[in-house]
Amino acid sequence: MATSYAPSMQFTVVEHPLARHYLSILRDERTEPEAFRAAARRLTYHLVETATEDAKLAEYPLRTPLEATSGYRFPQMVAVAVLRAGLGMLDAVVDLLPGVKVGYAGVQRNEETAQPEEYYVKFPVIGDARVLILEPMLATGGSLSWAIDRVKEAGGTDITALCCVVAPEGVKRLEADHPDVRLVAASLDDGLTDTYYIRPGLGDMGDRLFDTP
């Protein structure tokens, strides 16, 4: 979506035609849950590829059926799904990233204050692994900022957040709280409604993924 806001943090909007196609399916109010889940997974493939295109590979010798050559191993990564909507992105991450470790950050938004309320956190050992935080909707930024705080407390230093759509308000919050974190999204939307929903957005990601009212 067109917006005059220009973030100063390391922020990439994925412009691939297929990403725009699948995002449009997510936005469409007529999309049924099964098709919605499929589009979320396919969109996430593009987000992950963009987020990891600078990954440092380890070279090693191997043999093809014809001769010796070099092979390349992908580095260890950790994915943290922000519950519950982040689960809609997790299958694509597990499909693409070899040996990825998975953690979960359970947070729900207080509908009156829009502030995050923690209810579950479980991470693998992070060490020096690169961390992808899966948070489809970046609205006020409270939930994602909280999740980043928890990842940093667990030792994470190389962190990228993957989002489907983001609002300028949420990006500004990340710029203030975590300017060292990279952000990859499919769209920078126009802003928030009075009830803190992203517009034009795609509605409530969790409800649409899991067909809950």
One Martini backbone bead per residue (centre of mass of N, CA, C, O) as a GRO file, in nm:
protein
  213
    1MET     BB    1   0.100   0.033   0.016
    2ALA     BB    2   0.059   0.361   0.025
    3THR     BB    3   0.315   0.568   0.185
    4SER     BB    4   0.498   0.835   0.353
    5TYR     BB    5   0.651   0.641   0.520
    6ALA     BB    6   1.010   0.625   0.630
    7PRO     BB    7   1.204   0.409   0.746
    8SER     BB    8   1.523   0.373   0.933
    9MET     BB    9   1.531   0.092   0.944
   10GLN     BB   10   1.575  -0.240   0.867
   11PHE     BB   11   1.359  -0.251   0.579
   12THR     BB   12   1.159  -0.498   0.401
   13VAL     BB   13   0.974  -0.511   0.102
   14VAL     BB   14   0.805  -0.754  -0.065
   15GLU     BB   15   0.769  -0.743  -0.441
   16HIS     BB   16   0.685  -0.998  -0.536
   17PRO     BB   17   0.432  -1.111  -0.726
   18LEU     BB   18   0.355  -1.356  -0.544
   19ALA     BB   19   0.331  -1.201  -0.282
   20ARG     BB   20   0.101  -1.017  -0.378
   21HIS     BB   21  -0.096  -1.242  -0.440
   22TYR     BB   22  -0.114  -1.375  -0.150
   23LEU     BB   23  -0.194  -1.117  -0.002
   24SER     BB   24  -0.464  -1.080  -0.148
   25ILE     BB   25  -0.593  -1.334  -0.033
   26LEU     BB   26  -0.576  -1.242   0.264
   27ARG     BB   27  -0.751  -0.978   0.230
   28ASP     BB   28  -0.987  -1.134   0.139
   29GLU     BB   29  -1.303  -1.185   0.279
   30ARG     BB   30  -1.365  -1.460   0.102
   31THR     BB   31  -1.154  -1.623   0.233
   32GLU     BB   32  -1.100  -1.927   0.334
   33PRO     BB   33  -0.925  -2.095   0.569
   34GLU     BB   34  -0.769  -2.292   0.383
   35ALA     BB   35  -0.671  -2.071   0.181
   36PHE     BB   36  -0.541  -1.892   0.394
   37ARG     BB   37  -0.324  -2.089   0.492
   38ALA     BB   38  -0.188  -2.130   0.216
   39ALA     BB   39  -0.112  -1.830   0.167
   40ALA     BB   40   0.060  -1.791   0.420
   41ARG     BB   41   0.273  -2.002   0.349
   42ARG     BB   42   0.357  -1.886   0.067
   43LEU     BB   43   0.440  -1.607   0.164
   44THR     BB   44   0.660  -1.700   0.367
   45TYR     BB   45   0.867  -1.799   0.169
   46HIS     BB   46   0.947  -1.510   0.073
   47LEU     BB   47   1.032  -1.398   0.346
   48VAL     BB   48   1.257  -1.603   0.406
   49GLU     BB   49   1.432  -1.558   0.158
   50THR     BB   50   1.489  -1.261   0.218
   51ALA     BB   51   1.600  -1.296   0.518
   52THR     BB   52   1.839  -1.525   0.397
   53GLU     BB   53   2.022  -1.412   0.152
   54ASP     BB   54   2.286  -1.355   0.369
   55ALA     BB   55   2.370  -1.622   0.437
   56LYS     BB   56   2.625  -1.821   0.583
   57LEU     BB   57   2.804  -2.058   0.429
   58ALA     BB   58   2.925  -2.391   0.441
   59GLU     BB   59   3.196  -2.540   0.308
   60TYR     BB   60   3.217  -2.862   0.128
   61PRO     BB   61   3.306  -3.173   0.035
   62LEU     BB   62   3.201  -3.351  -0.267
   63ARG     BB   63   3.026  -3.607  -0.457
   64THR     BB   64   2.937  -3.687  -0.750
   65PRO     BB   65   2.887  -3.921  -0.997
   66LEU     BB   66   3.152  -3.772  -1.147
   67GLU     BB   67   3.268  -3.565  -0.913
   68ALA     BB   68   3.430  -3.327  -0.753
   69THR     BB   69   3.304  -3.084  -0.510
   70SER     BB   70   3.094  -2.835  -0.377
   71GLY     BB   71   2.933  -2.767  -0.076
   72TYR     BB   72   2.641  -2.636   0.118
   73ARG     BB   73   2.566  -2.505   0.441
   74PHE     BB   74   2.330  -2.416   0.647
   75PRO     BB   75   2.261  -2.240   0.906
   76GLN     BB   76   2.166  -2.201   1.214
   77MET     BB   77   1.821  -2.178   1.324
   78VAL     BB   78   1.558  -1.973   1.473
   79ALA     BB   79   1.211  -2.005   1.552
   80VAL     BB   80   0.954  -1.761   1.653
   81ALA     BB   81   0.629  -1.801   1.755
   82VAL     BB   82   0.361  -1.590   1.776
   83LEU     BB   83   0.095  -1.627   1.958
   84ARG     BB   84  -0.104  -1.767   1.719
   85ALA     BB   85  -0.045  -1.649   1.426
   86GLY     BB   86   0.252  -1.761   1.378
   87LEU     BB   87   0.162  -2.053   1.290
   88GLY     BB   88   0.097  -1.968   0.984
   89MET     BB   89   0.434  -1.960   0.928
   90LEU     BB   90   0.585  -2.224   1.025
   91ASP     BB   91   0.576  -2.437   0.797
   92ALA     BB   92   0.758  -2.281   0.598
   93VAL     BB   93   1.008  -2.274   0.776
   94VAL     BB   94   1.043  -2.583   0.809
   95ASP     BB   95   1.065  -2.646   0.507
   96LEU     BB   96   1.328  -2.455   0.444
   97LEU     BB   97   1.485  -2.499   0.721
   98PRO     BB   98   1.748  -2.663   0.824
   99GLY     BB   99   1.722  -2.758   1.151
  100VAL     BB  100   1.516  -2.598   1.287
  101LYS     BB  101   1.441  -2.418   1.564
  102VAL     BB  102   1.164  -2.402   1.807
  103GLY     BB  103   0.962  -2.136   1.929
  104TYR     BB  104   0.751  -1.975   2.189
  105ALA     BB  105   0.520  -1.682   2.208
  106GLY     BB  106   0.283  -1.594   2.450
  107VAL     BB  107   0.044  -1.350   2.335
  108GLN     BB  108  -0.196  -1.099   2.430
  109ARG     BB  109  -0.434  -0.861   2.354
  110ASN     BB  110  -0.554  -0.588   2.495
  111GLU     BB  111  -0.848  -0.447   2.380
  112GLU     BB  112  -0.820  -0.168   2.545
  113THR     BB  113  -0.484  -0.113   2.537
  114ALA     BB  114  -0.295  -0.295   2.334
  115GLN     BB  115  -0.143  -0.473   2.532
  116PRO     BB  116   0.068  -0.710   2.629
  117GLU     BB  117   0.002  -1.062   2.738
  118GLU     BB  118   0.154  -1.302   2.907
  119TYR     BB  119   0.150  -1.695   2.888
  120TYR     BB  120   0.409  -1.797   2.698
  121VAL     BB  121   0.751  -1.948   2.717
  122LYS     BB  122   0.955  -2.128   2.459
  123PHE     BB  123   1.299  -2.206   2.416
  124PRO     BB  124   1.566  -2.271   2.268
  125VAL     BB  125   1.882  -2.285   2.214
  126ILE     BB  126   2.049  -2.015   2.064
  127GLY     BB  127   2.307  -1.872   2.084
  128ASP     BB  128   2.437  -1.790   1.749
  129ALA     BB  129   2.176  -1.788   1.623
  130ARG     BB  130   1.946  -1.714   1.402
  131VAL     BB  131   1.645  -1.511   1.429
  132LEU     BB  132   1.297  -1.579   1.371
  133ILE     BB  133   1.013  -1.374   1.393
  134LEU     BB  134   0.665  -1.464   1.403
  135GLU     BB  135   0.457  -1.174   1.299
  136PRO     BB  136   0.209  -1.093   1.095
  137MET     BB  137   0.110  -0.845   1.292
  138LEU     BB  138   0.201  -0.495   1.287
  139ALA     BB  139   0.078  -0.257   1.484
  140THR     BB  140   0.184  -0.123   1.766
  141GLY     BB  141   0.436  -0.337   1.868
  142GLY     BB  142   0.412  -0.477   2.148
  143SER     BB  143   0.442  -0.783   2.091
  144LEU     BB  144   0.712  -0.777   1.935
  145SER     BB  145   0.881  -0.631   2.145
  146TRP     BB  146   0.842  -0.845   2.360
  147ALA     BB  147   0.964  -1.085   2.203
  148ILE     BB  148   1.243  -0.958   2.168
  149ASP     BB  149   1.310  -0.936   2.463
  150ARG     BB  150   1.306  -1.246   2.514
  151VAL     BB  151   1.525  -1.323   2.310
  152LYS     BB  152   1.750  -1.152   2.436
  153GLU     BB  153   1.739  -1.290   2.717
  154ALA     BB  154   1.823  -1.574   2.559
  155GLY     BB  155   2.073  -1.448   2.351
  156GLY     BB  156   1.976  -1.287   2.119
  157THR     BB  157   2.139  -1.090   1.830
  158ASP     BB  158   2.012  -1.217   1.552
  159ILE     BB  159   1.731  -1.038   1.430
  160THR     BB  160   1.420  -1.128   1.259
  161ALA     BB  161   1.120  -0.996   1.136
  162LEU     BB  162   0.811  -1.151   1.033
  163CYS     BB  163   0.564  -1.002   0.811
  164CYS     BB  164   0.285  -0.926   0.641
  165VAL     BB  165   0.172  -0.670   0.804
  166VAL     BB  166   0.225  -0.311   0.851
  167ALA     BB  167   0.243  -0.038   1.066
  168PRO     BB  168   0.382   0.259   1.133
  169GLU     BB  169   0.350   0.241   1.442
  170GLY     BB  170   0.512  -0.027   1.473
  171VAL     BB  171   0.777   0.063   1.346
  172LYS     BB  172   0.834   0.292   1.545
  173ARG     BB  173   0.856   0.111   1.791
  174LEU     BB  174   1.101  -0.052   1.688
  175GLU     BB  175   1.293   0.185   1.648
  176ALA     BB  176   1.296   0.251   1.957
  177ASP     BB  177   1.348  -0.046   2.088
  178HIS     BB  178   1.483  -0.208   1.800
  179PRO     BB  179   1.716  -0.100   1.577
  180ASP     BB  180   1.873  -0.395   1.534
  181VAL     BB  181   1.625  -0.499   1.391
  182ARG     BB  182   1.490  -0.677   1.143
  183LEU     BB  183   1.250  -0.616   0.867
  184VAL     BB  184   0.999  -0.830   0.712
  185ALA     BB  185   0.756  -0.758   0.451
  186ALA     BB  186   0.464  -0.730   0.236
  187SER     BB  187   0.353  -0.460   0.396
  188LEU     BB  188   0.290  -0.108   0.413
  189ASP     BB  189   0.051   0.035   0.567
  190ASP     BB  190  -0.155   0.309   0.670
  191GLY     BB  191  -0.277   0.202   0.961
  192LEU     BB  192  -0.499   0.267   1.235
  193THR     BB  193  -0.751   0.212   1.416
  194ASP     BB  194  -0.925   0.274   1.708
  195THR     BB  195  -0.881  -0.063   1.756
  196TYR     BB  196  -0.588  -0.152   1.630
  197TYR     BB  197  -0.628  -0.198   1.330
  198ILE     BB  198  -0.522  -0.273   1.029
  199ARG     BB  199  -0.498  -0.055   0.741
  200PRO     BB  200  -0.649  -0.263   0.550
  201GLY     BB  201  -0.540  -0.533   0.578
  202LEU     BB  202  -0.694  -0.875   0.711
  203GLY     BB  203  -0.769  -0.873   0.991
  204ASP     BB  204  -0.782  -1.156   1.189
  205MET     BB  205  -0.549  -1.388   1.169
  206GLY     BB  206  -0.631  -1.607   1.374
  207ASP     BB  207  -0.931  -1.636   1.295
  208ARG     BB  208  -0.873  -1.706   0.989
  209LEU     BB  209  -0.697  -1.958   1.035
  210PHE     BB  210  -0.910  -2.103   1.274
  211ASP     BB  211  -1.212  -2.033   1.264
  212THR     BB  212  -1.276  -1.787   1.462
  213PRO     BB  213  -1.481  -1.536   1.618
   0.00000   0.00000   0.00000
